[in-house]
Coordinates of C-alpha atoms in Angstrom, one line a residue:
Chain A
X1 CA 16.5 -24.6 -16.1
X2 CA 19.1 -27.0 -14.9
X3 CA 22.7 -26.2 -14.1
X4 CA 25.5 -28.7 -14.4
X5 CA 28.5 -29.0 -12.1
X6 CA 30.6 -27.5 -15.0
X7 CA 28.2 -24.5 -15.1
X8 CA 28.9 -23.9 -11.4
X9 CA 32.6 -24.2 -11.8
X10 CA 32.5 -21.8 -14.8
X11 CA 30.4 -19.2 -12.9
X12 CA 32.6 -19.6 -9.8
X13 CA 35.7 -18.9 -11.9
X14 CA 34.1 -15.9 -13.5
X15 CA 33.1 -14.6 -10.1
X16 CA 36.6 -15.3 -8.7
X17 CA 35.2 -17.4 -5.8
X18 CA 36.8 -20.6 -4.9
X19 CA 34.2 -23.4 -4.8
X20 CA 35.7 -26.7 -3.7
X21 CA 34.6 -30.0 -5.4
X22 CA 32.8 -30.9 -2.1
X23 CA 30.7 -27.7 -2.3
X24 CA 29.6 -27.9 -5.9
X25 CA 26.6 -30.2 -5.4
X26 CA 25.2 -28.1 -2.5
X27 CA 25.7 -24.8 -4.5
X28 CA 24.1 -26.4 -7.6
X29 CA 21.0 -27.4 -5.6
X30 CA 20.5 -24.0 -4.0
X31 CA 21.0 -22.1 -7.3
X32 CA 18.6 -24.4 -9.2
X33 CA 15.9 -23.6 -6.6
X34 CA 16.5 -19.9 -7.1
X35 CA 16.5 -20.1 -10.9
X36 CA 13.2 -21.9 -10.7
X37 CA 11.8 -18.9 -8.9
X38 CA 13.4 -16.5 -11.4
X39 CA 12.2 -18.4 -14.5
X40 CA 8.6 -17.5 -13.5
X41 CA 9.2 -14.2 -15.3
X42 CA 10.2 -15.7 -18.6
X43 CA 6.6 -16.3 -19.7
X44 CA 5.7 -12.6 -19.7
X45 CA 5.5 -11.0 -23.1
X46 CA 7.5 -7.8 -22.8
X47 CA 7.9 -7.1 -26.5
X48 CA 8.2 -3.4 -27.1
X49 CA 8.5 -2.5 -23.4
X50 CA 11.3 0.0 -22.6
X51 CA 13.4 -1.4 -19.7
X52 CA 13.5 0.8 -16.6
X53 CA 16.3 1.4 -14.1
X54 CA 15.1 4.6 -12.5
X55 CA 11.5 5.4 -11.5
X56 CA 11.8 9.1 -12.5
X57 CA 13.7 8.2 -15.6
X58 CA 16.4 10.7 -14.7
X59 CA 19.4 11.1 -17.0
X60 CA 22.9 11.1 -15.4
X61 CA 24.3 14.6 -14.7
X62 CA 27.5 15.8 -16.2
X63 CA 30.0 17.7 -14.1
X64 CA 32.7 20.1 -15.0
X65 CA 36.0 18.4 -15.8
X66 CA 37.8 19.8 -12.8
X67 CA 39.9 18.5 -10.0
X68 CA 37.6 18.4 -6.9
X69 CA 39.2 15.7 -4.6
X70 CA 42.5 16.0 -2.8
X71 CA 45.1 13.3 -2.9
X72 CA 44.2 11.1 0.1
X73 CA 46.4 8.1 -0.7
X74 CA 47.9 7.5 2.7
X75 CA 44.5 7.6 4.5
X76 CA 42.9 5.4 1.8
X77 CA 45.7 2.8 1.9
X78 CA 45.5 2.3 5.6
X79 CA 43.1 -0.6 5.1
X80 CA 45.3 -2.4 2.5
X81 CA 46.3 -5.9 3.4
X82 CA 49.8 -5.1 2.1
X83 CA 51.1 -1.7 0.8
X84 CA 54.5 -0.1 0.4
X85 CA 55.6 3.3 -0.9
X86 CA 52.1 4.2 -2.1
X87 CA 51.5 0.9 -3.9
X88 CA 49.2 -2.0 -3.2
X89 CA 51.3 -5.2 -3.0
X90 CA 50.0 -8.3 -4.8
X91 CA 51.6 -11.6 -5.9
X92 CA 53.9 -11.2 -8.9
X93 CA 51.9 -11.1 -12.2
X94 CA 54.7 -10.4 -14.7
X95 CA 57.7 -12.7 -15.0
Chain B
X1 CA 19.3 10.9 35.7
X2 CA 16.0 9.3 35.0
X3 CA 15.1 9.1 31.4
X4 CA 12.5 7.0 29.5
X5 CA 14.5 4.9 27.0
X6 CA 11.5 4.8 24.8
X7 CA 11.1 8.6 24.5
X8 CA 10.5 9.7 20.9
X9 CA 12.9 11.8 18.9
X10 CA 10.4 14.7 19.1
X11 CA 10.3 14.3 23.0
X12 CA 14.1 14.1 23.2
X13 CA 14.5 17.2 21.0
X14 CA 12.1 19.1 23.2
X15 CA 13.8 18.0 26.5
X16 CA 17.2 19.0 25.1
X17 CA 15.8 22.4 24.0
X18 CA 14.2 23.0 27.4
X19 CA 17.6 22.0 28.9
X20 CA 15.9 19.3 31.0
X21 CA 18.5 16.9 29.9
X22 CA 22.0 17.3 28.3
X23 CA 23.3 15.4 25.2
X24 CA 26.0 13.9 27.5
X25 CA 23.4 12.6 29.9
X26 CA 21.4 11.1 27.0
X27 CA 24.5 9.5 25.5
X28 CA 25.5 8.0 28.8
X29 CA 22.0 6.7 29.4
X30 CA 21.8 4.8 26.1
X31 CA 25.4 3.6 26.3
X32 CA 24.7 2.2 29.8
X33 CA 21.5 0.6 28.7
X34 CA 23.3 -0.9 25.7
X35 CA 26.1 -2.3 27.9
X36 CA 23.5 -4.0 30.0
X37 CA 21.2 -5.3 27.3
X38 CA 23.2 -5.7 24.1
X39 CA 24.9 -8.9 25.1
X40 CA 21.5 -10.6 25.0
X41 CA 20.4 -8.9 21.8
X42 CA 23.5 -8.5 19.7
X43 CA 22.1 -5.4 18.1
X44 CA 25.3 -3.4 18.0
X45 CA 28.5 -4.6 16.3
X46 CA 30.7 -1.7 17.3
X47 CA 30.6 0.9 20.1
X48 CA 33.0 3.7 20.8
X49 CA 31.9 5.4 24.0
X50 CA 34.8 7.8 24.0
X51 CA 33.8 9.1 20.5
X52 CA 30.1 9.2 21.3
X53 CA 30.7 11.1 24.6
X54 CA 33.0 13.6 22.9
X55 CA 30.4 14.3 20.1
X56 CA 27.7 14.7 22.8
X57 CA 29.9 17.1 24.8
X58 CA 30.5 19.1 21.6
X59 CA 26.8 19.5 20.9
X60 CA 26.2 20.6 24.5
X61 CA 28.9 23.2 24.1
X62 CA 27.2 24.4 20.9
X63 CA 23.9 24.8 22.7
X64 CA 25.5 26.7 25.6
X65 CA 27.0 29.1 23.0
X66 CA 23.5 29.6 21.6
X67 CA 24.0 27.6 18.4
X68 CA 20.9 25.9 17.0
X69 CA 20.4 22.8 14.9
X70 CA 17.2 20.8 14.3
X71 CA 18.3 17.7 16.2
X72 CA 21.1 19.1 18.3
X73 CA 22.2 16.4 20.8
X74 CA 19.7 13.8 19.8
X75 CA 21.4 10.3 19.7
X76 CA 21.2 8.1 16.7
X77 CA 22.6 4.6 15.9
X78 CA 23.7 3.7 12.3
X79 CA 23.5 0.5 10.4
X80 CA 27.0 -0.8 9.9
X81 CA 26.7 -0.2 6.2
X82 CA 27.3 3.5 6.6
X83 CA 30.9 4.6 6.5
X84 CA 31.8 7.0 9.3
X85 CA 35.4 8.3 9.3
X86 CA 37.4 6.5 12.0
X87 CA 34.7 4.0 12.9
X88 CA 35.1 0.3 12.0
X89 CA 32.5 -0.5 9.3
X90 CA 32.0 -4.2 8.7
X91 CA 28.8 -4.5 6.7
X92 CA 28.2 -7.6 8.8
X93 CA 31.0 -9.4 6.9
X94 CA 34.2 -11.2 7.8
X95 CA 35.5 -9.5 4.6
X96 CA 35.4 -6.1 6.4
X97 CA 36.0 -7.4 9.9
X98 CA 38.9 -4.9 10.4
X99 CA 37.9 -2.2 8.0
X100 CA 38.1 1.3 9.4
X101 CA 36.2 3.8 7.2
X102 CA 38.5 6.5 5.8
X103 CA 35.6 9.0 5.1
X104 CA 32.0 9.6 6.1
X105 CA 28.9 8.9 4.2
X106 CA 26.7 11.8 3.2
X107 CA 23.6 10.7 5.1
X108 CA 25.7 10.4 8.3
X109 CA 27.3 13.8 7.6
X110 CA 23.9 15.5 7.1
X111 CA 22.6 14.0 10.3
X112 CA 25.7 15.1 12.2
X113 CA 25.2 18.6 10.6
X114 CA 21.7 18.5 12.1
X115 CA 23.3 17.9 15.5
X116 CA 22.8 14.2 15.9
X117 CA 25.3 12.1 18.1
X118 CA 26.4 8.7 16.9
X119 CA 25.8 5.9 19.5
X120 CA 27.3 3.1 17.5
X121 CA 27.2 0.8 14.5
X122 CA 24.3 -1.8 14.2
X123 CA 24.3 -5.4 13.2
X124 CA 22.9 -6.5 9.9
X125 CA 22.7 -9.3 7.4
X126 CA 26.0 -9.7 5.6
X127 CA 26.2 -7.0 2.9
X128 CA 22.4 -6.4 3.5
X129 CA 21.6 -9.8 2.0
X130 CA 19.0 -11.4 4.1
X131 CA 15.6 -11.1 5.7
X132 CA 16.3 -12.4 9.2
X133 CA 19.7 -11.1 10.3
X134 CA 20.9 -14.7 10.4
X135 CA 23.6 -14.1 7.7
X136 CA 25.7 -11.7 9.8
X137 CA 29.3 -12.8 10.4
X138 CA 28.8 -11.3 13.9
X139 CA 25.9 -13.6 14.8
X140 CA 22.2 -13.1 14.6
X141 CA 20.3 -10.2 16.3
X142 CA 17.6 -11.3 18.7
X143 CA 14.1 -9.8 18.5
X144 CA 13.6 -7.9 21.7
X145 CA 9.9 -9.0 21.8
X146 CA 10.8 -12.7 21.8
X147 CA 14.5 -13.7 21.7
X148 CA 13.7 -17.0 20.0
X149 CA 12.5 -15.0 16.9
X150 CA 14.3 -13.1 14.3
X151 CA 14.2 -9.2 14.2
X152 CA 13.8 -9.2 10.4
X153 CA 16.5 -8.1 8.0
X154 CA 18.6 -6.9 6.6
X155 CA 18.5 -3.9 9.0
X156 CA 17.8 -6.2 12.0
X157 CA 20.1 -4.5 14.4
X158 CA 18.6 -1.1 13.5
X159 CA 15.1 -2.4 14.4
X160 CA 16.1 -4.3 17.5
X161 CA 18.1 -1.4 19.0
X162 CA 15.2 1.1 18.8
X163 CA 12.6 -1.5 19.9
X164 CA 14.7 -2.3 23.0
X165 CA 15.3 1.4 23.8
X166 CA 19.0 1.2 23.0
X167 CA 18.7 4.2 20.8
X168 CA 15.8 6.6 20.2
X169 CA 16.1 6.2 16.4
X170 CA 18.4 4.5 13.8
X171 CA 19.2 4.4 10.2
X172 CA 18.8 1.5 7.9
X173 CA 18.9 0.8 4.2
X174 CA 16.2 -0.9 2.1
X175 CA 17.0 -2.7 -1.1
X176 CA 14.0 -5.1 -1.1
X177 CA 12.3 -4.4 2.2
X178 CA 15.2 -4.2 4.6
X179 CA 13.7 -1.3 6.6
X180 CA 10.0 -2.1 6.3
X181 CA 10.0 -5.8 7.2
X182 CA 12.2 -5.4 10.4
X183 CA 10.1 -2.4 11.3
X184 CA 7.0 -4.7 11.3
X185 CA 8.8 -7.5 13.1
X186 CA 9.9 -5.2 15.9
X187 CA 6.8 -2.9 16.1
X188 CA 8.4 0.2 14.7
X189 CA 7.8 2.8 12.1
X190 CA 10.3 2.7 9.2
X191 CA 10.4 4.5 5.9
X192 CA 12.1 3.8 2.6
X193 CA 12.0 7.1 0.7
X194 CA 11.8 7.7 -3.0
X195 CA 15.0 6.4 -4.8
X196 CA 17.4 9.4 -5.0
X197 CA 16.2 11.3 -2.0
X198 CA 19.0 10.2 0.3
X199 CA 22.5 10.0 -1.0
X200 CA 24.1 6.6 -1.5
X201 CA 27.6 8.1 -1.1
X202 CA 29.5 6.2 1.6
X203 CA 26.9 3.5 2.0
X204 CA 28.4 0.2 1.0
X205 CA 26.7 -0.7 -2.3
X206 CA 24.5 -3.8 -2.7
X207 CA 22.2 -3.2 -5.7
X208 CA 22.8 0.4 -6.8
X209 CA 19.5 0.9 -8.7
X210 CA 17.5 -0.3 -5.6
X211 CA 19.4 0.7 -2.5
X212 CA 17.9 3.5 -0.5
X213 CA 18.6 4.9 3.0
X214 CA 15.9 5.6 5.5
X215 CA 15.0 5.9 9.2
X216 CA 13.6 3.7 12.0
X217 CA 11.8 5.3 14.9
X218 CA 8.9 4.9 17.3
X219 CA 6.6 7.2 15.3
X220 CA 5.8 8.6 11.9
X221 CA 6.5 12.1 13.3
X222 CA 10.0 11.0 14.2
X223 CA 10.5 9.5 10.8
X224 CA 9.6 12.9 9.3
X225 CA 12.1 14.7 11.6
X226 CA 14.8 12.2 10.7
X227 CA 14.1 12.4 7.0
X228 CA 14.4 16.2 7.1
X229 CA 18.0 15.6 8.3
X230 CA 18.9 12.7 6.0
X231 CA 17.5 13.8 2.7
X232 CA 19.2 16.3 0.3
X233 CA 21.0 16.5 -2.9
X234 CA 24.6 15.2 -3.1
X235 CA 26.7 15.7 -6.2
X236 CA 28.8 12.7 -5.1
X237 CA 25.9 10.3 -5.8
X238 CA 25.2 10.2 -9.6
X239 CA 21.5 9.3 -9.0
X240 CA 20.8 11.8 -6.3
X241 CA 17.8 14.0 -7.1
X242 CA 18.7 17.6 -7.5
X243 CA 15.7 19.4 -6.0
X244 CA 15.0 21.8 -3.2
X245 CA 14.9 20.6 0.5
X246 CA 11.4 20.0 1.8
X247 CA 9.9 19.8 5.3
X248 CA 8.5 16.3 5.7
X249 CA 6.6 17.4 8.8
X250 CA 4.6 20.0 7.0
X251 CA 1.5 17.9 6.4
X252 CA 1.5 15.8 9.6
X253 CA -1.6 17.5 11.1
X254 CA -3.8 17.4 8.0
X255 CA -7.0 15.5 8.6
X256 CA -7.5 12.4 6.4
X257 CA -11.0 13.2 5.2
X258 CA -11.1 12.5 1.4
X259 CA -8.0 10.3 1.4
X260 CA -8.4 7.5 -1.1
X261 CA -6.7 4.2 -0.1
X262 CA -6.0 1.6 -2.8
X263 CA -6.1 -2.0 -1.7
X264 CA -4.4 -4.3 -4.2
X265 CA -6.2 -7.6 -4.4
X266 CA -2.8 -9.2 -5.0
X267 CA -1.8 -8.2 -1.4
X268 CA -4.8 -9.6 0.4
X269 CA -4.8 -13.2 -0.9
X270 CA -4.3 -16.6 0.8
X271 CA -0.6 -16.2 1.1
X272 CA -1.1 -14.2 4.2
X273 CA -1.3 -15.5 7.7
X274 CA -4.9 -15.0 8.9
X275 CA -3.8 -13.0 11.9
X276 CA -1.9 -10.6 9.7
X277 CA -4.9 -9.9 7.5
X278 CA -7.2 -9.5 10.5
X279 CA -4.9 -6.8 12.0
X280 CA -4.6 -5.0 8.6
X281 CA -8.4 -5.1 8.2
X282 CA -8.9 -3.6 11.6
X283 CA -6.4 -0.8 10.8
X284 CA -8.3 -0.1 7.6
X285 CA -11.5 0.4 9.7
X286 CA -9.6 3.0 11.7
X287 CA -8.6 4.8 8.5
X288 CA -12.2 4.7 7.3
X289 CA -13.3 6.3 10.7
X290 CA -10.8 9.0 10.1
X291 CA -12.5 9.9 6.8
X292 CA -10.5 7.8 4.3
X293 CA -12.2 5.8 1.6
X294 CA -10.9 2.5 0.3
X295 CA -11.0 1.2 -3.2
X296 CA -10.0 -2.2 -4.6
X297 CA -7.2 -2.0 -7.2
X298 CA -5.2 -4.5 -9.1
X299 CA -1.5 -4.6 -9.8
X300 CA -1.4 -7.6 -12.2
X301 CA 2.4 -7.6 -12.8
X302 CA 3.4 -7.2 -9.1
X303 CA 3.6 -11.0 -8.9
X304 CA 6.8 -10.8 -11.0
X305 CA 8.5 -8.6 -8.4
X306 CA 10.3 -11.4 -6.6
X307 CA 11.7 -13.1 -9.8
X308 CA 12.7 -9.7 -11.3
X309 CA 14.3 -8.7 -8.0
X310 CA 16.4 -11.9 -7.8
X311 CA 17.9 -11.0 -11.2
X312 CA 18.5 -7.3 -10.7
X313 CA 19.8 -7.4 -7.1
X314 CA 22.3 -10.2 -7.6
X315 CA 23.4 -8.8 -11.0
X316 CA 24.2 -5.5 -9.5
X317 CA 25.7 -7.1 -6.3
X318 CA 28.0 -9.3 -8.4
X319 CA 29.3 -6.1 -10.0
X320 CA 29.5 -4.0 -6.8
X321 CA 31.1 -6.8 -4.8
X322 CA 33.9 -7.4 -7.3
X323 CA 35.8 -4.6 -5.5
X324 CA 36.4 -7.0 -2.6
X325 CA 39.4 -8.8 -4.1
X326 CA 41.8 -9.0 -1.2
X327 CA 44.1 -6.5 -2.9
X328 CA 43.2 -3.0 -1.7
X329 CA 41.1 -3.5 1.4
X330 CA 39.3 -6.2 3.2
X331 CA 40.2 -9.8 3.9
X332 CA 43.1 -11.5 2.2
X333 CA 43.7 -15.2 2.4
X334 CA 46.9 -16.3 4.0
X335 CA 48.0 -18.9 1.4
X336 CA 47.6 -18.7 -2.3
X337 CA 49.4 -19.8 -5.5
X338 CA 49.1 -16.7 -7.7
X339 CA 47.0 -13.5 -8.0
X340 CA 43.8 -15.3 -9.3
X341 CA 44.1 -17.8 -6.5
X342 CA 44.4 -15.0 -4.1
X343 CA 41.2 -13.4 -5.3
X344 CA 39.4 -16.7 -5.2
X345 CA 40.5 -17.7 -1.8
X346 CA 40.1 -14.3 -0.2
X347 CA 36.5 -14.1 -1.6
X348 CA 35.7 -17.7 -0.6
X349 CA 36.9 -17.0 3.0
X350 CA 35.6 -13.5 3.3
X351 CA 32.1 -13.9 2.1
X352 CA 29.4 -16.0 3.7
X353 CA 27.2 -18.5 1.9
X354 CA 24.3 -16.2 1.0
X355 CA 26.5 -13.5 -0.4
X356 CA 28.4 -16.0 -2.5
X357 CA 25.1 -17.4 -3.8
X358 CA 24.0 -14.0 -4.9
X359 CA 27.3 -13.2 -6.5
X360 CA 27.1 -16.5 -8.5
X361 CA 23.5 -15.8 -9.6
X362 CA 24.5 -12.3 -10.7
X363 CA 27.5 -13.5 -12.5
X364 CA 25.5 -16.1 -14.4
X365 CA 22.7 -13.7 -15.4
X366 CA 25.2 -11.2 -16.7
X367 CA 27.4 -13.7 -18.4
X368 CA 27.7 -13.8 -22.2
X369 CA 24.4 -14.7 -24.0
X370 CA 22.1 -14.4 -21.0
X371 CA 21.7 -10.7 -20.6
X372 CA 18.5 -10.3 -22.7
X373 CA 16.8 -13.3 -21.0
X374 CA 17.5 -12.0 -17.5
X375 CA 18.6 -8.5 -16.8
X376 CA 16.9 -6.9 -19.7
X377 CA 13.7 -8.9 -19.1
X378 CA 13.8 -7.9 -15.4
X379 CA 14.2 -4.2 -16.5
X380 CA 11.1 -4.5 -18.7
X381 CA 9.1 -6.0 -15.8
X382 CA 10.1 -3.1 -13.6
X383 CA 8.5 -0.8 -16.2
X384 CA 5.3 -2.9 -16.3
X385 CA 5.1 -2.9 -12.5
X386 CA 5.6 0.9 -12.4
X387 CA 2.8 1.3 -15.0
X388 CA 0.5 -0.8 -12.8
X389 CA 1.1 1.6 -10.0
X390 CA 0.7 4.6 -12.3
X391 CA -2.7 3.4 -13.3
X392 CA -3.6 2.7 -9.6
X393 CA -2.9 6.4 -8.7
X394 CA -5.6 7.5 -11.0
X395 CA -8.1 6.2 -8.4
X396 CA -6.2 6.3 -5.2
X397 CA -3.7 8.5 -3.3
X398 CA -1.8 5.7 -1.4
X399 CA -1.6 1.9 -1.7
X400 CA -1.9 -0.1 1.5
X401 CA -1.5 -3.7 2.5
X402 CA 0.4 -5.9 4.9
X403 CA 4.2 -5.3 5.1
X404 CA 5.0 -9.0 5.1
X405 CA 2.7 -12.1 4.9
X406 CA 3.7 -13.4 8.3
X407 CA 5.1 -11.9 11.5
X408 CA 8.5 -12.5 13.1
X409 CA 9.5 -16.2 12.6
X410 CA 11.7 -18.5 14.7
X411 CA 15.5 -18.7 14.1
X412 CA 16.3 -21.4 11.6
X413 CA 12.7 -21.5 10.2
X414 CA 13.8 -20.5 6.7
X415 CA 17.6 -20.3 7.0
X416 CA 18.2 -23.4 4.9
X417 CA 15.8 -22.5 2.1
X418 CA 16.7 -19.3 0.3
X419 CA 13.6 -19.3 -1.8
X420 CA 11.3 -19.5 1.3
X421 CA 13.3 -16.6 2.8
X422 CA 13.0 -14.5 -0.4
X423 CA 9.2 -14.9 -0.5
X424 CA 9.0 -13.1 2.9
X425 CA 9.7 -9.9 0.9
X426 CA 6.9 -10.4 -1.6
X427 CA 5.1 -7.1 -0.8
X428 CA 8.1 -4.9 -0.2
X429 CA 10.2 -5.6 -3.2
X430 CA 7.9 -3.8 -5.8
X431 CA 8.6 -0.4 -4.3
X432 CA 12.4 -0.9 -4.7
X433 CA 11.9 -2.0 -8.3
X434 CA 9.8 1.1 -9.1
X435 CA 11.7 3.5 -6.9
X436 CA 8.5 4.6 -5.0
X437 CA 8.5 5.6 -1.3
X438 CA 7.1 3.0 1.1
X439 CA 6.8 2.7 4.8
X440 CA 5.6 0.3 7.5
X441 CA 3.8 1.2 10.7
X442 CA 2.6 -0.9 13.6
X443 CA -1.1 -1.9 13.3
X444 CA -1.8 -4.7 15.8
X445 CA -0.9 -8.3 16.7
X446 CA -1.8 -11.7 15.5
X447 CA -3.3 -14.5 17.6
X448 CA 0.1 -15.2 19.0
X449 CA 0.8 -11.7 20.1
X450 CA 3.3 -11.1 17.3
X451 CA 3.4 -7.6 15.8
X452 CA 1.9 -6.8 12.4
X453 CA 2.9 -3.9 10.2
X454 CA 0.9 -2.1 7.6
X455 CA 2.7 -1.0 4.5
X456 CA 1.9 2.4 2.9
X457 CA 3.2 2.7 -0.7
X458 CA 3.1 6.2 -2.1
X459 CA 3.6 7.9 -5.4
X460 CA 7.1 9.3 -6.2
X461 CA 8.1 12.1 -3.8
X462 CA 4.9 11.7 -1.8
X463 CA 6.6 11.1 1.6
X464 CA 5.0 14.0 3.3
X465 CA 1.5 12.7 2.5
X466 CA 2.4 9.1 3.6
X467 CA 3.9 10.4 6.9
X468 CA 0.7 12.4 7.4
X469 CA -1.4 9.2 6.9
X470 CA 0.6 7.2 9.3
X471 CA 0.8 10.0 11.9
X472 CA -3.0 10.5 11.9
X473 CA -3.4 6.7 12.4
X474 CA -0.9 6.9 15.3
X475 CA -2.9 9.8 16.9
X476 CA -5.9 7.5 16.9
X477 CA -4.3 4.3 18.1
X478 CA -1.6 3.1 20.5
X479 CA 0.1 0.1 18.9
X480 CA 3.2 2.1 18.3
X481 CA 3.4 2.9 22.0
X482 CA 3.8 -0.7 23.0
X483 CA 7.3 -1.7 24.1
X484 CA 8.9 -5.1 25.0
X485 CA 9.2 -5.8 28.7
X486 CA 13.0 -6.0 29.0

């Protein structure tokens, strides 16, 4: 599989990671090497195989729809880059 | 106070119970030794002697009041991926350089409930992505056996700290081998339990369907004692197994007569350094002398472990790491045009090259039109690999082979070639994909004197038997008693 510079720019945008024009070539080369490794698995015939994500095939538990956690806003916001009056501050998104 | 920094957890527990030593004395001993040796090793990222000593004092007070707990006063150091309320928790990343955890992970809480005293937070590959500890924002950890070599990764600080006697034991996490490979590189015993045994709550997520917590220690017996404290159901982890507690020490003393060891031919091929194979073969002779039999098995799909892993792990990482956006916690760039630019710059600055690479791979394989070819195909391969093991357990009780194809390598040897680095985990990754328990124990040295580890992979929930196997080997050998001269 080969990735173009545009592919890298598109993925980087989707991932919300800034990749400068100087970096694109380097990133492209490394990712191509990794995809070469990954593409080894494409040849395996897996028709009819049920995909697995948990070895014991457990099903997710349900819990009662009840309030179990206390409001811990102040404590949890202590790590915010910018916060005020209980809100996280970000650049203006609505004009 | 004179104290052997390489005392085991079992010995430390006994000394505390006999009141030959206090928890405060022990904490001081390890903190002093760390102050002296850590600058050369870089195993710890954060220390907080005041907190450590106050925890130690509180366990001593409990003991004097007659309270009991299984590991009361025994010191432990935690990989810096575990949140501990009030402790800086960085995950080895600039992104979390100044992040102070607002709550405590379940595993750390369970260990504190068992009486353990936190010595500090250990260095690691950034977001646990790496096999050499070279991706840490806080600089690489040095291997205490040879400081020109890597300690392994991603739990490199966890391995180096115990190997150097800066802690009697430590916690790690294992997503593709991050406990077992550093255990081999630093001559320790390390265990990745069955997926779901230890809660993932409060452990910074890398690949949620693969991540599992486990211990590092000098011996298999210590790993059993530590797992007793770490394991247990947690309603806060959706994939935690709801089952009764077990005593992982219960089978340690069982003789190995009748044990059937499966040797996958795929693990004994030409990809191994000759010295590694030689050490593993010698260890197998010890097992045979102890009454075990060996049988050749085949795991035909295990060769797809590495490609399947490099789809599943980056895919899940790209989703998990989307929370680091510079808005709610973590690094935020200084200058930006708008909110999207803020996300992009904060993430570009906060993440290192390997983390960004994995997020990009994960984003690609999950992007529109590629899901079936990648994530779904990898999920199907997980099933095929698990079926290979299921078939193997019809003729054997445990599967054994080398932990990694080569011992600790030099800094820089693979740092520029991600694919070369990834292939170091070729034998460990399969147990994460299937969710089986797996461990590594010391089994000798190669021709250069570098330590070799033997991997024991077990059937689901078979930790007690695996620990029994490793413990019996350790009663008959002394590789695990060798310590670096520092």
